Amino acid sequence: DVMERKAFEQNTKLLKTRIKGAKGTKTPFLLFVNFPLISSLTGVKGNEYFSDAKTMMDAQTDAYRMLGTDGPISPDTGTVAEASALGGKIIFDSKGIPSISVDSEKELADYADLPAADPYTDGWMARCLEYLDYFVVHGPKDMRVAGSNAMAPVTTCATLRGIEDFCVDLLEEPELIEQLLDTAAESLIAYFRAQQKILGDSFERILMSDDIASFLSLPQFERFVAPGYEKIYGAFPGVERWLHNDGNAAHIAAAVAKTGIELWHIGKIVDMGTMFEKTEYRVALCGNLNPTQDLLNGTREEVYARAHKEIEAYAFTGKHILSTGGFLSYGTRVENIQALMQAALDMS
């Protein structure tokens, strides 16, 4: 449908405008989609999805066509690519979803001389690049392709060490942790540069996920997290700087805003208005529609009304983007996701 395609193209333009903070523009929407929703829409199993580029691409394409959008399709490596590239062992659960098995025999000191990862050869970073290249070459011409999001340094290191041991490391051996975090940051810069080489001018944004940062105090965030953000985002001038942290991050919000991020995907656990105030309206915020209460369990009419209310409440900021406070859940109905999108399109 030509009119529908124009509407989605306009939404993409509005998104870029909102990220830059242009007041007076309409509110765009942004969907956060990964394997659980794709699996529930298409029936693809984890062991098939994660092990074959064509299967992943086709499943994502089919899911987006069901939703009526143009993507983007993107390599989905779960939470394991970055930690696996630094030596973490990948395991799979009964549904075929990958995670990292923590090596309980290793001490923090064992990582002291760990070199930065080579994204072309190490762990699932290499798989991501292989899949991304496949998507660019073989993907449908009407479907956008984007780079993979990545776990930020703190979340990568916590995945590698185990969250409990990582938190103890912060207190007992902060210098060694800083060294490991810097190695993770250098690895991510190489990873994103490799994606940029494949995508060229289509490499428009960096999306890092960092829920674990919410576990830290403000002084810990400023010491251990902020430098990594600044180093990684700073290595890519002119590229949009996105962050996903849907944890209870209100206590670090002001510090997060100072790192130079442009878009923050927040969670339902924090209040949108409070987060705008704490970030001093410097960052585009998306989220707060509850993925389970609103999208999974609500009706189409309830989702539409809730989305409409959210747009009206925060349009004045010039920085609000309509989305869910977390990734869309397994079992969410197509009609409810379309209601979210339609609310934004209607008000635009």
XYZ file of C-alpha atoms in Angstrom:
348
model
C 0.000 0.000 0.000
C 1.614 3.266 -1.179
C -0.078 5.474 1.413
C 0.854 3.122 4.242
C 4.492 2.988 3.104
C 4.625 6.776 2.963
C 3.291 6.885 6.516
C 6.067 4.610 7.768
C 8.691 6.561 5.835
C 7.384 9.712 7.488
C 7.592 7.993 10.890
C 11.279 7.236 10.279
C 11.921 10.889 9.427
C 10.002 12.031 12.503
C 12.070 9.687 14.652
C 15.296 11.328 13.526
C 13.811 14.764 14.092
C 12.642 13.870 17.590
C 16.061 12.498 18.509
C 17.475 15.905 17.623
C 14.791 17.564 19.759
C 12.893 19.628 17.196
C 9.761 20.890 18.927
C 6.534 21.217 16.994
C 6.981 17.902 15.218
C 4.610 14.967 15.644
C 5.329 11.979 17.895
C 6.823 8.937 16.148
C 6.764 5.330 17.348
C 9.633 2.872 17.769
C 9.248 -0.900 18.133
C 11.718 -3.028 20.091
C 11.458 -6.532 18.660
C 13.625 -9.602 19.263
C 13.410 -13.393 19.255
C 10.552 -14.024 21.752
C 8.015 -11.992 19.760
C 9.368 -13.193 16.405
C 9.088 -16.786 17.601
C 5.495 -16.362 18.751
C 4.495 -14.729 15.448
C 6.268 -17.121 13.086
C 6.700 -20.348 15.073
C 10.446 -20.471 14.428
C 12.410 -22.298 17.151
C 15.503 -20.947 18.865
C 17.858 -23.658 17.646
C 16.821 -22.854 14.053
C 16.694 -19.080 14.427
C 20.102 -18.541 16.003
C 22.004 -21.070 13.901
C 21.152 -19.995 10.354
C 21.291 -16.544 8.734
C 18.523 -17.211 6.213
C 16.170 -18.596 8.869
C 16.736 -15.539 11.066
C 16.294 -13.135 8.174
C 13.138 -14.845 6.901
C 11.608 -15.016 10.390
C 12.239 -11.324 11.033
C 10.960 -10.387 7.587
C 7.786 -12.451 8.062
C 7.192 -10.936 11.506
C 7.555 -7.364 10.262
C 5.277 -8.074 7.312
C 2.632 -9.363 9.751
C 2.986 -6.115 11.701
C 2.878 -4.071 8.496
C 6.241 -2.360 8.964
C 9.489 -2.241 7.000
C 11.834 -3.606 9.671
C 14.601 -3.187 10.406
C 15.984 -6.698 10.151
C 19.129 -7.069 12.198
C 21.437 -9.837 13.479
C 19.982 -11.040 16.774
C 22.673 -12.518 19.011
C 20.767 -12.308 22.268
C 23.006 -11.287 25.165
C 26.018 -13.435 24.287
C 28.025 -11.972 21.387
C 30.215 -9.623 23.420
C 30.955 -11.932 26.369
C 31.539 -14.902 24.055
C 34.095 -12.859 22.099
C 35.983 -12.383 25.382
C 36.038 -16.119 26.090
C 32.600 -16.798 27.583
C 31.086 -20.212 26.862
C 27.682 -20.209 25.169
C 24.999 -22.625 26.350
C 21.384 -23.077 25.213
C 18.207 -23.593 27.207
C 15.383 -25.960 26.287
C 13.917 -23.368 23.910
C 17.216 -22.899 22.103
C 17.905 -19.465 23.587
C 21.624 -18.773 24.178
C 23.254 -17.503 27.366
C 26.742 -17.448 28.863
C 27.851 -20.142 31.299
C 29.907 -18.456 34.015
C 33.284 -20.115 34.587
C 33.345 -20.482 38.376
C 36.978 -21.611 38.281
C 38.195 -18.260 36.994
C 39.200 -15.362 39.214
C 39.091 -11.748 38.102
C 42.888 -11.749 37.848
C 42.645 -14.385 35.119
C 41.183 -11.710 32.860
C 43.920 -9.163 33.616
C 45.838 -9.641 30.363
C 42.834 -10.436 28.191
C 43.279 -8.805 24.758
C 40.475 -6.919 23.042
C 38.249 -9.160 20.946
C 38.671 -9.507 17.195
C 35.094 -9.227 15.857
C 35.995 -11.128 12.701
C 37.084 -14.276 14.531
C 35.906 -14.230 18.160
C 32.671 -15.684 19.494
C 29.323 -14.604 18.185
C 30.652 -11.214 17.131
C 31.942 -13.069 14.066
C 28.518 -14.684 13.604
C 26.850 -11.290 13.761
C 29.080 -9.925 10.990
C 28.452 -13.002 8.850
C 24.676 -12.629 9.301
C 24.745 -8.863 8.728
C 26.594 -9.326 5.455
C 24.021 -11.954 4.436
C 21.106 -9.627 5.288
C 22.598 -6.793 3.223
C 23.139 -9.040 0.201
C 19.985 -11.170 0.367
C 17.454 -9.092 2.303
C 14.214 -7.909 0.653
C 14.681 -4.538 -1.041
C 11.707 -3.041 0.793
C 13.070 -4.008 4.226
C 15.583 -1.886 6.135
C 18.732 -3.506 7.555
C 20.396 -2.264 10.754
C 23.430 -3.243 12.769
C 23.122 -5.444 15.828
C 22.686 -3.893 19.228
C 25.386 -4.776 21.740
C 25.755 -5.315 25.453
C 27.593 -2.338 26.976
C 30.889 -2.938 28.840
C 29.383 -3.301 32.339
C 26.683 -5.722 31.199
C 29.242 -7.638 29.114
C 31.601 -8.036 32.076
C 28.775 -8.919 34.458
C 27.646 -11.581 31.979
C 31.186 -12.942 31.784
C 31.820 -12.936 35.548
C 28.301 -13.523 36.839
C 26.358 -10.604 38.307
C 27.073 -11.423 41.948
C 30.827 -11.848 41.473
C 30.961 -8.770 39.281
C 29.359 -6.624 41.984
C 31.865 -7.974 44.526
C 34.682 -7.249 42.060
C 33.602 -3.607 41.879
C 34.109 -3.249 45.612
C 37.165 -5.417 46.151
C 39.236 -5.004 42.980
C 38.080 -1.839 41.213
C 41.333 -1.314 39.291
C 41.176 -4.775 37.720
C 37.515 -4.236 36.849
C 38.370 -0.938 35.181
C 40.960 -2.780 33.101
C 38.450 -5.429 32.037
C 35.823 -2.788 31.266
C 38.302 -0.939 29.066
C 39.040 -4.170 27.186
C 35.304 -4.638 26.653
C 34.989 -1.045 25.403
C 37.819 -1.508 22.900
C 36.186 -4.744 21.745
C 32.865 -2.983 21.173
C 34.487 -0.200 19.185
C 36.068 -2.798 16.885
C 32.714 -4.617 16.680
C 30.783 -1.512 15.662
C 33.468 -0.478 13.182
C 33.173 -3.870 11.512
C 29.388 -3.425 11.265
C 29.875 0.078 9.890
C 32.177 -1.298 7.193
C 29.411 -3.652 6.014
C 26.548 -1.134 6.216
C 28.326 1.983 4.945
C 26.035 5.008 5.030
C 23.237 2.823 6.440
C 25.140 2.606 9.736
C 23.093 5.334 11.372
C 22.939 4.428 15.050
C 24.687 2.568 17.851
C 22.365 0.808 20.303
C 23.896 -0.489 23.520
C 21.994 -2.420 26.191
C 23.028 -1.904 29.795
C 20.405 -2.972 32.345
C 23.140 -3.951 34.816
C 24.154 -0.297 35.146
C 20.952 0.173 37.171
C 22.410 -2.056 39.892
C 25.216 0.418 40.557
C 25.246 3.489 42.776
C 25.652 6.938 41.224
C 29.386 7.166 42.141
C 29.929 3.689 40.708
C 28.119 4.655 37.514
C 30.270 7.749 37.120
C 33.473 5.770 37.664
C 32.794 2.467 35.910
C 30.045 3.086 33.331
C 30.139 6.650 32.015
C 33.721 6.463 30.670
C 32.797 3.438 28.541
C 29.784 5.203 27.035
C 31.835 8.279 26.236
C 34.654 6.246 24.707
C 32.438 4.054 22.514
C 29.942 6.664 21.355
C 32.758 9.169 20.904
C 34.504 6.858 18.447
C 31.621 7.333 15.990
C 30.948 11.049 15.452
C 27.747 11.777 13.572
C 26.201 8.393 14.402
C 23.073 8.397 16.600
C 23.768 7.268 20.166
C 21.016 4.983 21.531
C 20.843 3.271 24.936
C 18.532 0.514 26.195
C 18.253 0.343 29.976
C 14.755 -0.570 31.147
C 15.812 -1.143 34.748
C 15.205 1.081 37.782
C 17.641 3.751 36.618
C 16.130 6.971 37.978
C 19.021 7.440 40.415
C 21.577 7.571 37.586
C 19.418 9.355 34.994
C 21.113 12.755 35.250
C 24.551 11.161 34.897
C 23.396 9.071 31.925
C 22.229 12.231 30.141
C 25.654 13.805 30.576
C 27.387 10.988 28.659
C 26.062 12.305 25.358
C 23.423 9.681 24.560
C 20.634 10.914 22.307
C 17.910 8.294 22.764
C 17.146 6.230 25.855
C 14.782 3.259 25.832
C 13.568 3.315 29.446
C 11.430 0.794 31.309
C 7.952 0.628 32.738
C 9.440 0.601 36.240
C 10.292 4.319 36.040
C 7.978 7.268 35.392
C 8.378 9.002 32.031
C 7.777 12.485 33.436
C 10.304 11.944 36.224
C 12.899 10.705 33.747
C 12.406 13.756 31.532
C 12.944 15.990 34.547
C 16.037 14.123 35.722
C 17.596 14.179 32.249
C 16.643 17.856 31.906
C 14.906 17.153 28.598
C 18.302 16.631 26.959
C 17.632 13.047 25.834
C 14.875 11.589 23.660
C 12.968 9.056 25.774
C 10.866 6.121 24.629
C 9.104 3.461 26.648
C 6.640 3.316 29.536
C 3.786 1.495 27.786
C 3.818 -1.753 29.734
C 4.755 -4.679 27.413
C 2.690 -7.141 29.452
C -0.079 -5.147 31.141
C -0.824 -2.927 28.142
C 0.351 -4.754 25.005
C 0.129 -8.432 25.965
C -3.000 -8.402 28.120
C -4.846 -5.320 26.903
C -7.356 -5.037 24.069
C -6.677 -3.182 20.831
C -8.940 -0.338 22.000
C -7.155 -0.116 25.361
C -3.728 -0.025 23.733
C -4.823 2.696 21.331
C -6.285 4.813 24.148
C -3.229 4.308 26.357
C -0.867 5.249 23.516
C -2.983 8.298 22.684
C -2.817 9.439 26.302
C 0.953 8.968 26.399
C 1.444 11.056 23.265
C -0.729 13.869 24.600
C 1.098 13.895 27.931
C 4.640 14.279 26.574
C 4.425 15.787 23.085
C 5.364 19.173 24.560
C 8.876 17.931 25.349
C 9.879 17.588 21.699
C 11.782 14.498 22.853
C 9.095 11.853 23.403
C 8.889 8.721 21.223
C 6.056 6.227 21.613
C 7.234 2.723 22.546
C 7.022 -0.036 25.120
C 9.015 -0.014 28.359
C 10.981 -3.122 27.398
C 10.982 -5.461 24.409
C 7.643 -6.747 23.114
C 6.648 -9.947 24.895
C 6.103 -13.460 23.564
C 2.444 -13.885 22.647
C 1.675 -10.205 22.028
C -1.086 -9.956 19.417
C -0.414 -8.265 16.096
C -3.542 -6.112 16.446
C -2.263 -4.621 19.716
C 1.112 -3.701 18.248
C -0.655 -2.185 15.258
C -2.834 -0.159 17.636
C 0.287 1.371 19.165
C 1.613 2.292 15.729
C -1.761 3.550 14.522
C -2.116 5.904 17.476
C 1.111 7.627 16.501
C 0.266 7.675 12.800
C -3.242 9.064 13.424
C -1.955 11.890 15.602
C 0.651 12.696 12.969
